[in-house]
Tab-separated table of C-alpha atoms in Angstrom:
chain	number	residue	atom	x	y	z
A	293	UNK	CA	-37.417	29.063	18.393
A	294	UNK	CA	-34.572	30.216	16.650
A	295	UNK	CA	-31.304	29.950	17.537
A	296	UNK	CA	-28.354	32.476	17.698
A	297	UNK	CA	-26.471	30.517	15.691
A	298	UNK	CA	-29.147	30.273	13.255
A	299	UNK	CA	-29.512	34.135	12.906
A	300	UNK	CA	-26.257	34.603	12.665
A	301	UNK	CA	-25.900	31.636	9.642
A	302	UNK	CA	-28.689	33.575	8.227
A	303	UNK	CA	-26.884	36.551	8.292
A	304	UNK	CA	-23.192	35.064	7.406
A	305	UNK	CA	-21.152	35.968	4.636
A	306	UNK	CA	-20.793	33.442	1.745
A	307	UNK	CA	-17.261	32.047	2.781
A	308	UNK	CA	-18.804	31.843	6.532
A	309	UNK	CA	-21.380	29.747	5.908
A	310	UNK	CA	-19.680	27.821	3.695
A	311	UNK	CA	-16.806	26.927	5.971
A	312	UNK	CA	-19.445	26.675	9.172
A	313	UNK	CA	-21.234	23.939	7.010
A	314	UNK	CA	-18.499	21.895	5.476
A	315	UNK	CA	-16.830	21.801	8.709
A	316	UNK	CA	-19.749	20.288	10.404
A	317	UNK	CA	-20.812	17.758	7.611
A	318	UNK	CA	-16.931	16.994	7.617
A	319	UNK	CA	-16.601	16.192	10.716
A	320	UNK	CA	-20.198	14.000	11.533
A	321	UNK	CA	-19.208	11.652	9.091
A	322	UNK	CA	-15.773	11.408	10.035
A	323	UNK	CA	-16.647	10.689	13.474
A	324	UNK	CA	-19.246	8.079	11.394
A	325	UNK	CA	-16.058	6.126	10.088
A	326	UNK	CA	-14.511	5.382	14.011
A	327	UNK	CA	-18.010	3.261	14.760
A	328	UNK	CA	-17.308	1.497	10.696
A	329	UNK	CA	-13.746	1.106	9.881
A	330	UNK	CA	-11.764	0.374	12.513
A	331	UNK	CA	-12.132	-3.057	12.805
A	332	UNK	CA	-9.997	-3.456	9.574
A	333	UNK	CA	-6.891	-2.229	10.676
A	334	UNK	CA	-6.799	-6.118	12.096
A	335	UNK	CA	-5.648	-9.036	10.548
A	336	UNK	CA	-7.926	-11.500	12.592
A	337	UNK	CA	-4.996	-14.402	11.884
A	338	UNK	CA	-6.186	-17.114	14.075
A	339	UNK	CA	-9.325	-16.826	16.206
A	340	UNK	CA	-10.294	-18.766	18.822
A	341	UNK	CA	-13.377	-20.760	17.857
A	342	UNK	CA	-13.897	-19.856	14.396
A	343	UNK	CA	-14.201	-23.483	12.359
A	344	UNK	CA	-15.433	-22.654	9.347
A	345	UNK	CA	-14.126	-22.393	5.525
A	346	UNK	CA	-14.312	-18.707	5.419
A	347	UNK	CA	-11.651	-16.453	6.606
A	348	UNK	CA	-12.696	-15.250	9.702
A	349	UNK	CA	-11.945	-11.161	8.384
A	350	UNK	CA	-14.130	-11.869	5.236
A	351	UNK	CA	-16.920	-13.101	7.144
A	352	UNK	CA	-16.694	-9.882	9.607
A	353	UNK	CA	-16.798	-8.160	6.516
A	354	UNK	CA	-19.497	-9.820	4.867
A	355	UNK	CA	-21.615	-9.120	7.738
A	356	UNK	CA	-21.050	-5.524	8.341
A	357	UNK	CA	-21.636	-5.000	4.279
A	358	UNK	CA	-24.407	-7.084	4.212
A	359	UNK	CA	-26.046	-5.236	7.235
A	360	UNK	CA	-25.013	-1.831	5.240
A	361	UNK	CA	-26.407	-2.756	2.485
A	362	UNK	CA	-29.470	-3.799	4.031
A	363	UNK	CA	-29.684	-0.170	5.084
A	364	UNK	CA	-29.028	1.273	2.175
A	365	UNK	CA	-32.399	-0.118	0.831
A	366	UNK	CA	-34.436	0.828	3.566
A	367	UNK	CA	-32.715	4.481	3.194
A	368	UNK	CA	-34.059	4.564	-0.465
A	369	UNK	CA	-37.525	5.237	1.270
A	370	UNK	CA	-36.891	6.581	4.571
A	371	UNK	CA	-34.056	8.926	3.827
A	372	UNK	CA	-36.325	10.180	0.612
A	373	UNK	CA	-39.111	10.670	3.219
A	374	UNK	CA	-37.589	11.965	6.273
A	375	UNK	CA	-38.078	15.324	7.559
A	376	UNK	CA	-35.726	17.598	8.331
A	377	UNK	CA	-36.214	18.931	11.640
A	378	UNK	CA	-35.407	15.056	12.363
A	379	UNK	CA	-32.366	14.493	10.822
A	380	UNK	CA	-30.058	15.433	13.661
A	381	UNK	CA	-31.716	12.938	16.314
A	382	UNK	CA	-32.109	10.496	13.789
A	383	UNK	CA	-27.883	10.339	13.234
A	384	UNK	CA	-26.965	10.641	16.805
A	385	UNK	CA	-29.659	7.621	17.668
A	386	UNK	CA	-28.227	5.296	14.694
A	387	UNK	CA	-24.621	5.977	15.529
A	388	UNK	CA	-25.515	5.074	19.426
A	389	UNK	CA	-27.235	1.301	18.286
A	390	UNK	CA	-24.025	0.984	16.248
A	391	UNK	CA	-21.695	1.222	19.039
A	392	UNK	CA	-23.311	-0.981	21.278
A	393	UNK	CA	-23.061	-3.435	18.721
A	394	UNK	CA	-19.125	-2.783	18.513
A	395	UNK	CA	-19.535	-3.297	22.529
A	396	UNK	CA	-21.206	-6.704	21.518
A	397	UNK	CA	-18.703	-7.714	19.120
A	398	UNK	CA	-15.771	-7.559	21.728
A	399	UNK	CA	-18.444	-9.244	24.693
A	400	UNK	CA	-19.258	-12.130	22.415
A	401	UNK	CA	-17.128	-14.869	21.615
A	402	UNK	CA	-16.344	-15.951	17.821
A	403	UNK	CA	-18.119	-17.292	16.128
A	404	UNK	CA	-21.680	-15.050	17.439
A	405	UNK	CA	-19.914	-12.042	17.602
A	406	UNK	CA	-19.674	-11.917	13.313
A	407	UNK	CA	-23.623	-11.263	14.180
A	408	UNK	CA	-23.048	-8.040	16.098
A	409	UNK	CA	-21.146	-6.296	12.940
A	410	UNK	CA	-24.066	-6.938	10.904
A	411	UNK	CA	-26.017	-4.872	13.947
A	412	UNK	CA	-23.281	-2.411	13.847
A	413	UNK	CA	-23.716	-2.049	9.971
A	414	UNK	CA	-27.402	-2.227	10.146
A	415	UNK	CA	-28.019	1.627	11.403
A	416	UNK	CA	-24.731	3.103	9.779
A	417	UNK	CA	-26.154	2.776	6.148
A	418	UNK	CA	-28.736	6.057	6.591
A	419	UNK	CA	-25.506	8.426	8.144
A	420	UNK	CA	-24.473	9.758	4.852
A	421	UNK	CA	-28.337	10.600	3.311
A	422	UNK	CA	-29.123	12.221	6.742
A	423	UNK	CA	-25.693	14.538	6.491
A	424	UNK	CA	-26.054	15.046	3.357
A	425	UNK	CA	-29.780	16.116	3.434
A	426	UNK	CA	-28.231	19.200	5.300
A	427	UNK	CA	-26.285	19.982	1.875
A	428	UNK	CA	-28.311	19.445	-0.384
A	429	UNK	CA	-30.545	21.779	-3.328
A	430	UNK	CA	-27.932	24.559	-2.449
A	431	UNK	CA	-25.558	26.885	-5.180
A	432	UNK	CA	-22.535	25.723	-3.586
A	433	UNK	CA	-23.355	22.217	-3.159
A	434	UNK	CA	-20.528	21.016	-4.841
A	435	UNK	CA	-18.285	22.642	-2.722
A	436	UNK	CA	-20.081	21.427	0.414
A	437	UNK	CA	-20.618	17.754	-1.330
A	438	UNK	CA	-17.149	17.551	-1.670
A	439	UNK	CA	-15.862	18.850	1.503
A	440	UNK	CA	-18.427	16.170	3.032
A	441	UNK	CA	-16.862	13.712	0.414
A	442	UNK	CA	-13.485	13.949	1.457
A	443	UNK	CA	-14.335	13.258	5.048
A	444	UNK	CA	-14.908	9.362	3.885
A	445	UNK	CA	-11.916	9.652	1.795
A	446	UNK	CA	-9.522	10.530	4.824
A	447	UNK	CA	-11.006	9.124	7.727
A	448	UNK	CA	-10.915	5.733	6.543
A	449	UNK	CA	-7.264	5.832	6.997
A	450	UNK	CA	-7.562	8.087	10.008
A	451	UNK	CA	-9.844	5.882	11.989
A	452	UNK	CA	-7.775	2.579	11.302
A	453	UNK	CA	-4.617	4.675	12.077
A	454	UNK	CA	-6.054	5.293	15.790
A	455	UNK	CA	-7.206	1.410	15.288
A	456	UNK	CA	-3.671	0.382	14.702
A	457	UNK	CA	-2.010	2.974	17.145
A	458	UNK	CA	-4.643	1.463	19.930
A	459	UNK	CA	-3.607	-2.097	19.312
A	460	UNK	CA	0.165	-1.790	18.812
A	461	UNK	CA	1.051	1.216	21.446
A	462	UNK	CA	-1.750	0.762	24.212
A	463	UNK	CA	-2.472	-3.019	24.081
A	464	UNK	CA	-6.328	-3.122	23.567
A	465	UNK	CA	-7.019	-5.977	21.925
A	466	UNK	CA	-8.696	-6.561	18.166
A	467	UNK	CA	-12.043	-7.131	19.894
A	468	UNK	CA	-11.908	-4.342	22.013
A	469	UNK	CA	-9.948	-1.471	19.697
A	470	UNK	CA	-13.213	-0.711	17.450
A	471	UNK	CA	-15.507	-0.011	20.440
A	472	UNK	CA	-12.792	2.190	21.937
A	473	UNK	CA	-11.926	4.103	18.751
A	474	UNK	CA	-15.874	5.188	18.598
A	475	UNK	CA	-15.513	6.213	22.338
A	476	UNK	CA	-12.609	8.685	20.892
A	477	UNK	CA	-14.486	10.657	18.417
A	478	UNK	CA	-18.303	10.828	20.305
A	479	UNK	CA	-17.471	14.294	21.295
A	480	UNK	CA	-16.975	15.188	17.619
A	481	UNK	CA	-20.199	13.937	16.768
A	482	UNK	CA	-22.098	15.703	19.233
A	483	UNK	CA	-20.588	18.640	18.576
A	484	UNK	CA	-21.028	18.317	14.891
A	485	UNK	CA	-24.335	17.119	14.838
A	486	UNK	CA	-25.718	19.855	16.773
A	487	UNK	CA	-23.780	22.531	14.283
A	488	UNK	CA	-25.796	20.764	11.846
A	489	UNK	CA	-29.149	21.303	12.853
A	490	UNK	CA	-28.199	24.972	13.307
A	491	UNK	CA	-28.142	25.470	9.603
A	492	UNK	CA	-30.755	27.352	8.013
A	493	UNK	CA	-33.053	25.634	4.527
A	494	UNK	CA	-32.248	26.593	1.289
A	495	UNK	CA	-33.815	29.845	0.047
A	496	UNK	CA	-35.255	30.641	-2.937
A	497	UNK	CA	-32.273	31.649	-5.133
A	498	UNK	CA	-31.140	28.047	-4.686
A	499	UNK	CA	-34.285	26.453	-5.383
A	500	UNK	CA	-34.278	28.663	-8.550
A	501	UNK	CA	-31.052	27.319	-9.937
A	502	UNK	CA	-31.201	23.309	-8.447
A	503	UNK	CA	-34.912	23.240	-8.057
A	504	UNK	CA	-36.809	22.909	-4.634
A	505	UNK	CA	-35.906	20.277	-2.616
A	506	UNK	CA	-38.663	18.348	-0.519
A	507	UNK	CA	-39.295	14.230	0.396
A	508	UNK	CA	-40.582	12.186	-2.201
A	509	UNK	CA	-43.130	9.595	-2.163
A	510	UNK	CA	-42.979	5.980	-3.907
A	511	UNK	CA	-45.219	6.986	-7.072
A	512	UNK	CA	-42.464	10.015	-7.630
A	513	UNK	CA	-39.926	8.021	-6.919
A	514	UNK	CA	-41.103	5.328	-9.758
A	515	UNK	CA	-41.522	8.184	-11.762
A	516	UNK	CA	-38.082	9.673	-11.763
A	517	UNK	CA	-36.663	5.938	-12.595
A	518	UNK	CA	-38.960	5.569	-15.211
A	519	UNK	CA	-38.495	9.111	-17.205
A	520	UNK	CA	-33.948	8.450	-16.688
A	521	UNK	CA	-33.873	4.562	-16.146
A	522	UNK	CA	-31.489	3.652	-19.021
A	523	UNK	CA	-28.972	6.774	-17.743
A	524	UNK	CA	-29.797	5.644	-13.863
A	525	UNK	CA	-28.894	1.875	-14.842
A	526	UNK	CA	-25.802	2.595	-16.835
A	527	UNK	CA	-24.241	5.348	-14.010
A	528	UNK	CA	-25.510	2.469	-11.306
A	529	UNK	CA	-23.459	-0.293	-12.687
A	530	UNK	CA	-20.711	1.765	-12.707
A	531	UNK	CA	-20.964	2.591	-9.217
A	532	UNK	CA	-22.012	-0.992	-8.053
A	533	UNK	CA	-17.900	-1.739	-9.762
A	534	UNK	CA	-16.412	1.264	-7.928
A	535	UNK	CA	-18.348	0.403	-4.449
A	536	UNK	CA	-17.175	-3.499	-4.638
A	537	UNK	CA	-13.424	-2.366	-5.362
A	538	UNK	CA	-13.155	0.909	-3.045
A	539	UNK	CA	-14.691	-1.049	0.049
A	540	UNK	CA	-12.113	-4.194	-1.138
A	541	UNK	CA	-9.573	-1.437	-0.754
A	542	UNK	CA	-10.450	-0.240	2.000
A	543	UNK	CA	-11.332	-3.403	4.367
A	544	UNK	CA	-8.361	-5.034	3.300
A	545	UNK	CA	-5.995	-2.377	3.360
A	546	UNK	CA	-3.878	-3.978	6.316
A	547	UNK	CA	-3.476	-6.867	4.081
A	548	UNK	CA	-2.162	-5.332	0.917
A	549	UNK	CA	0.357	-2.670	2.952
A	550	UNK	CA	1.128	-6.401	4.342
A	551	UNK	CA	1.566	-7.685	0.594
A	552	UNK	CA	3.361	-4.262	-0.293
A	553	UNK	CA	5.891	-4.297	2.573
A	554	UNK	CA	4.307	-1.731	5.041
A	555	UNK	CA	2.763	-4.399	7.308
A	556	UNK	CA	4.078	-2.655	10.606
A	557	UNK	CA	3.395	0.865	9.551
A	558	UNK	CA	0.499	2.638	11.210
A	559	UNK	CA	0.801	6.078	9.457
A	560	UNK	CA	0.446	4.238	5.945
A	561	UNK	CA	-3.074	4.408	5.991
A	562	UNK	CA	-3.197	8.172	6.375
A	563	UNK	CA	-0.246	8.682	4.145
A	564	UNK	CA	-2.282	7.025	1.172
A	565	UNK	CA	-5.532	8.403	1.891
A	566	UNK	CA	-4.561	12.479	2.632
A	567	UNK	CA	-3.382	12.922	-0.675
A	568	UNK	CA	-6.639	11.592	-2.124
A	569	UNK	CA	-8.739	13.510	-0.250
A	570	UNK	CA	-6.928	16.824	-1.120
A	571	UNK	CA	-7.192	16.019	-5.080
A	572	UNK	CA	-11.257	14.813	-4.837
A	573	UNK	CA	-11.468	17.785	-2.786
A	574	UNK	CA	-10.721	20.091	-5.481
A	575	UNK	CA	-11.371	18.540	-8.859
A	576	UNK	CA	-15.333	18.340	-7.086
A	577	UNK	CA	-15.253	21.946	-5.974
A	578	UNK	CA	-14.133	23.020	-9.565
A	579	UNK	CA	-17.413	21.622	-11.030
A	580	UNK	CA	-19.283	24.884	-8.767
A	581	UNK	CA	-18.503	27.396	-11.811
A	582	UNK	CA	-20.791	25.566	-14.232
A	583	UNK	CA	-23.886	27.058	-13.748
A	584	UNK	CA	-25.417	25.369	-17.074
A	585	UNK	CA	-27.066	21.664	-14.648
A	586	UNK	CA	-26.735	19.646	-17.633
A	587	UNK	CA	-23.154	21.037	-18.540
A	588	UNK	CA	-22.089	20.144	-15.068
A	589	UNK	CA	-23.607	16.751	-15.038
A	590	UNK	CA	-21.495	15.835	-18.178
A	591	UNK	CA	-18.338	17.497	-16.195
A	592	UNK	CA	-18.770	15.160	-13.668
A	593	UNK	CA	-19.288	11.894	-15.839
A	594	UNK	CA	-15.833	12.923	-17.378
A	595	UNK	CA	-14.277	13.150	-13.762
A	596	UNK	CA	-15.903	9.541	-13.720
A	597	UNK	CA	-14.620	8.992	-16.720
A	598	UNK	CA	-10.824	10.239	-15.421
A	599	UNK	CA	-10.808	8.086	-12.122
A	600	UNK	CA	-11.828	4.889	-14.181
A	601	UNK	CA	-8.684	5.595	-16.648
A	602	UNK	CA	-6.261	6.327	-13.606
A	603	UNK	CA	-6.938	3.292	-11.453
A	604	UNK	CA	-6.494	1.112	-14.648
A	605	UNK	CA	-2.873	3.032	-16.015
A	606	UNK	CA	-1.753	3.397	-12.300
A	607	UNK	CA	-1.617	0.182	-12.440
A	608	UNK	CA	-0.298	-1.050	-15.185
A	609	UNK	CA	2.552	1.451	-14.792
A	610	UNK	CA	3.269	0.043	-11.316
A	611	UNK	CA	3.313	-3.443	-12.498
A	612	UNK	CA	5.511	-2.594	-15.708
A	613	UNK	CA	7.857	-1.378	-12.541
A	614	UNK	CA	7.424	2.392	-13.113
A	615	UNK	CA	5.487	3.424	-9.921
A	616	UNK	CA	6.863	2.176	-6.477
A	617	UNK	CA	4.194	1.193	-3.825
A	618	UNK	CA	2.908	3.926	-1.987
A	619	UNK	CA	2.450	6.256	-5.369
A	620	UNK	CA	0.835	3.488	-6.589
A	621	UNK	CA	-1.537	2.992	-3.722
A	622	UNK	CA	-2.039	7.017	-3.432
A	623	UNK	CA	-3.164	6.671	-7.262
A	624	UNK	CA	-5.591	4.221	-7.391
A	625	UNK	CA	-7.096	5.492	-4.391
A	626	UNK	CA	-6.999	9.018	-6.665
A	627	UNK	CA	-8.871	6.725	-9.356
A	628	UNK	CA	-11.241	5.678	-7.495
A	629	UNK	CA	-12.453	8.625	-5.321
A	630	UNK	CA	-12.364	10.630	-8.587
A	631	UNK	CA	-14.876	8.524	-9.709
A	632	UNK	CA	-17.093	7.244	-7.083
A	633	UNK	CA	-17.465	10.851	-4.960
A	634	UNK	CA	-19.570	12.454	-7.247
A	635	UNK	CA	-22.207	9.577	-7.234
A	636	UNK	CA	-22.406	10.331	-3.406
A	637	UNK	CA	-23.540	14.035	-3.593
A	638	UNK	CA	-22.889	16.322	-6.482
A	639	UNK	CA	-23.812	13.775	-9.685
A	640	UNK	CA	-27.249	13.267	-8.176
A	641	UNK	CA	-28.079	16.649	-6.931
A	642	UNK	CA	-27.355	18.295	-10.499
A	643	UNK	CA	-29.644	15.074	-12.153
A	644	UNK	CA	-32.427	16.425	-10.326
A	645	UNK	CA	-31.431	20.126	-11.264
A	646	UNK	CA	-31.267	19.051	-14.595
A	647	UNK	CA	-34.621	17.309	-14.536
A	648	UNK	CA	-36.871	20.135	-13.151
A	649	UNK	CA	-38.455	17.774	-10.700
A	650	UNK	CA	-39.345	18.766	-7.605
A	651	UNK	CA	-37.731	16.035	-5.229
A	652	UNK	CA	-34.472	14.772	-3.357
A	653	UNK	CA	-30.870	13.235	-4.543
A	654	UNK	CA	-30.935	10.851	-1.395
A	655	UNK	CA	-33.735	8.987	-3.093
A	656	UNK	CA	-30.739	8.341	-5.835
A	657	UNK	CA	-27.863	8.120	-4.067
A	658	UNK	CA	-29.429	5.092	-1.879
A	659	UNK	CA	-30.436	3.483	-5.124
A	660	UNK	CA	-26.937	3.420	-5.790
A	661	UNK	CA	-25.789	2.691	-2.959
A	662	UNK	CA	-28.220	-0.447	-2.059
A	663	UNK	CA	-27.027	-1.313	-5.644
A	664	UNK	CA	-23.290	-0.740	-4.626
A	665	UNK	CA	-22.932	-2.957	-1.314
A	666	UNK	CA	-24.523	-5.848	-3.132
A	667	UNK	CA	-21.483	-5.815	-5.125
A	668	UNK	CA	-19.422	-5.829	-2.265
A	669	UNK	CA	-20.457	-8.627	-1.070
A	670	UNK	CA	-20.620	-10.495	-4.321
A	671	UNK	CA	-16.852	-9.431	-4.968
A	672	UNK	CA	-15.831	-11.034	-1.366
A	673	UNK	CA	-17.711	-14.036	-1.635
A	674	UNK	CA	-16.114	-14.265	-5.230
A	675	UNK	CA	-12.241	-13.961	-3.755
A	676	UNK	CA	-13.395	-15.863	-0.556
A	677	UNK	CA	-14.822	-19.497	-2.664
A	678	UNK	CA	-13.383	-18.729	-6.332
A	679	UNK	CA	-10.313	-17.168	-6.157
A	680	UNK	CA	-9.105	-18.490	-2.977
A	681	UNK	CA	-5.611	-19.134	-4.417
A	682	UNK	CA	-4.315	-15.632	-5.271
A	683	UNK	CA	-3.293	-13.425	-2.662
A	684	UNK	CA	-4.428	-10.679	-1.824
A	685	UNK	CA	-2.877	-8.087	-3.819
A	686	UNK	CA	-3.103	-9.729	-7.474
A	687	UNK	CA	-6.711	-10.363	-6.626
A	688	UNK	CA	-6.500	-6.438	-6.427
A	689	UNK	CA	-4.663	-6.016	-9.343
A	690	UNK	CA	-7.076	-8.132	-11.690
A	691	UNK	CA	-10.211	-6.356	-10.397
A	692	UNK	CA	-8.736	-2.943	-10.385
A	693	UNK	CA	-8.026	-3.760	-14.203
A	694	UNK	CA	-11.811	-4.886	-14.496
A	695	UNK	CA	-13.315	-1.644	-13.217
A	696	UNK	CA	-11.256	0.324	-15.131
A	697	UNK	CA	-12.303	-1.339	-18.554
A	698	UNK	CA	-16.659	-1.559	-17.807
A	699	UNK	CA	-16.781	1.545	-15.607
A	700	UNK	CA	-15.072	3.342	-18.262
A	701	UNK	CA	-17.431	2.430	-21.148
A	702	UNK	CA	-20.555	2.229	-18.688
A	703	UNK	CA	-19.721	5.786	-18.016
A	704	UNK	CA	-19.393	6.892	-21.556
A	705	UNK	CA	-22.756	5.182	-23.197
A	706	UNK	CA	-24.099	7.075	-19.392
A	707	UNK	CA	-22.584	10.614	-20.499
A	708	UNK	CA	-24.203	9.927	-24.215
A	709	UNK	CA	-27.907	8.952	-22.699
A	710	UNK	CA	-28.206	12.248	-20.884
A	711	UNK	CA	-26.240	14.489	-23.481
A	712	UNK	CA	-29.382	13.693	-25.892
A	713	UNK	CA	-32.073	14.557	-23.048
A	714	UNK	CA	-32.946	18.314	-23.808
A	715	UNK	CA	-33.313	20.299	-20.577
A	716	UNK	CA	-35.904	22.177	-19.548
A	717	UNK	CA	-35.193	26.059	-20.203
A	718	UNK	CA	-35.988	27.007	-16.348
A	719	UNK	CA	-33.709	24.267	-15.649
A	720	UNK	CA	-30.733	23.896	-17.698
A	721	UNK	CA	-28.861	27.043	-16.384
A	722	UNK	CA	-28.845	28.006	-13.047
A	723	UNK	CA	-29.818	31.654	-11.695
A	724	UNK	CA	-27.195	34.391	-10.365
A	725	UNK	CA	-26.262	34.260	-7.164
A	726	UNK	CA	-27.580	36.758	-4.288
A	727	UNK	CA	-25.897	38.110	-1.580
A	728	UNK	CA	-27.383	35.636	1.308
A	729	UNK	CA	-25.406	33.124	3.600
A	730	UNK	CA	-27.996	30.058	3.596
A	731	UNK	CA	-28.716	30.851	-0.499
A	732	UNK	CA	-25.088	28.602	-0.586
């Protein structure tokens, strides 16, 4: 049966639907980040119980990336697979397991409760493919991509914000604080999640001009790798640098405002991250006008191209002494969200434009991704046993330096690869737009 809200989505002006959309993608995974993030607006200093080598923060870490990651490769077949009509269930369900792990974490005592953030982790990884599946394979993707983009962008700091507000102002303890900032946002999701599932498929104007968008199975799958794979492996090692640095960033972000000289300030973590948001917002909505799919995927490997180059100058002109901290911070956040949001959405979705075939950009982004968090992990285990002598913030410094230099020329040989694939004719420029609400 059809819903009212349906009809009237159906029926919806451009700008309508548009806003209706973004708003709910927005705000599911925002309300995502309170069950992920929160636990990092802690320090962990000393912990009853824990014995081992390992900071005690890395290893809570380490587990929640490790279970993320493990998610991300399950989500390169399920989330490639899945149908629709179950998407909605599906993110309401793995959110739920997730929080009962976060219940876990402050039940158990250290060090079994590191377990119970790989649980959380575990269920979180699919979120983003299942939201996104609802944006997807549409004209306006970009603009819905990166209104879904920002919502990781800003409620990062949002979530650790309420974290930090919890701890400091109403005396709930670091165990305690993550479960209770998930409690805070469940009505969002609900809400959200059901808007969602009102929103009608793409019609055939937008499978036109990105190309019909249905599950793939494993021999398509293999197929797609194997007709890009040198473009795919190039634009994946660039993303497994950004995903190692902007999770570093983000998990540790207590500890460099610490390092900086904002220790005690709560609102720093929005401060930093609003900015961002706003800017990745709008240089990924830009990329909408270019109809041409392979002119728009070389757009956005230049936007990759721009966020590699500002996280590297940002900071070299803040160590030269020419940015203070908080325009530095606000920059190489800039940097890096220029560069890794369009591997979560818009990047992918015009590849398979481009290509003609008859399939889905979660199957890519999870490749990615799964690619991604093993870098994450590889980075902390790196500053945790080899570089256990710097602090935290040079540690920063150096790597942000590193990414800067590969991802930039990773990105360029990537840009070259594809500019010397000719596309399709039915493919390489998109159709006009009509006049219908879920043709977005």
């Amino acid at each position: 049966m059809t819903s009212g809200t349906r009809r009237w989505l159906e029926r919806a002006t451009p700008l309508a639907f548009t806003l209706f959309a973004g708003l709910a993608g927005f705000c599911a995974y925002f309300s995502m980040y309170a069950f992920r993030k929160p636990f990092a607006a802690a320090t962990f200093g000393v912990v009853e119980g824990w014995h081992f080598a390992i900071d005690y923060k890395i290893a809570l870490v380490l587990a929640q990336v490790a279970g993320y990651a493990a998610s991300k490769l399950i989500g390169v077949r399920v989330i490639s697979e899945v149908k629709p009509a179950h998407r909605g269930a599906a993110i309401l369900v793995l959110i739920g397991l997730s929080w009962l792990a976060l219940i876990g974490f402050a039940m158990i005592p250290a060090p079994w409760n590191v377990a119970a953030l790989f649980l959380n982790g575990l269920p979180l990884g699919m979120i983003w493919g299942l939201v996104f599946g609802f944006m997807e394979g549409r004209r306006t993707s970009e603009v819905l991509g990166a209104i879904l983009c920002a919502s990781f962008i800003l409620s990062s700091g949002v979530v650790k914000s309420v974290g930090k507000w919890l701890m400091v102002d109403v005396h709930i303890s670091p165990f305690w604080m993550p479960a209770a900032t998930g409690a805070i946002f469940m009505p969002l999701l609900a809400v959200s999640v059901w808007a969602l599932m009102q929103l009608p498929p793409p019609n055939a104007a937008d499978e036109a001009a990105r190309v019909r968008r249905e599950p793939m199975d494993s021999g398509q799958r293999k197929a797609f790798v194997a007709a890009y794979g040198p473009g795919i492996a190039l634009l994946v090692l660039s993303y497994v640098l950004l995903t190692a640095l902007r999770d570093f960033r983000d998990n540790f972000a207590a500890e460099l405002w610490t390092g900086l000289g904002f220790g005690k300030e709560s609102a720093v973590f929005t401060a930093s991250e609003l900015p961002v948001a706003v800017l990745s917002l709008g240089v990924m909505a830009a990329v909408m006008v270019v109809r041409d799919n392979l002119r728009a995927l070389l757009v956005m490997h230049g936007v990759i191209l721009a966020g590699f180059l500002t996280l590297g100058l940002s900071t070299l002109a803040f160590q030269a002494h020419l940015l203070a901290p908080l325009p530095w911070m606000i920059l190489t956040g800039a940097g890096l969200y220029m560069a890794y949001t369009p591997f979560n959405a818009m990047l992918f979705d015009r590849m398979i434009a481009f290509s003609g075939r008859v399939g889905t950009a979660g199957f890519l982004i999870y490749v990615a991704d799964a690619s991604g968090y093993l870098g994450s992990v590889a980075l902390l285990v790196w500053r945790n046993f080899a570089m256990v002598a710097m602090d935290w913030l040079n540690f920063f410094v150096l790597s942000a330096y590193a990414t800067s230099i590969l991802g930039a020329a990773c990105t360029v040989l990537a840009g070259a690869y594809f500019l010397k694939r000719s596309p399709t004719p039915t493919t390489s420029r998109s159709s006009e737009p009509v006049a219908s609400a879920s043709g977005l």
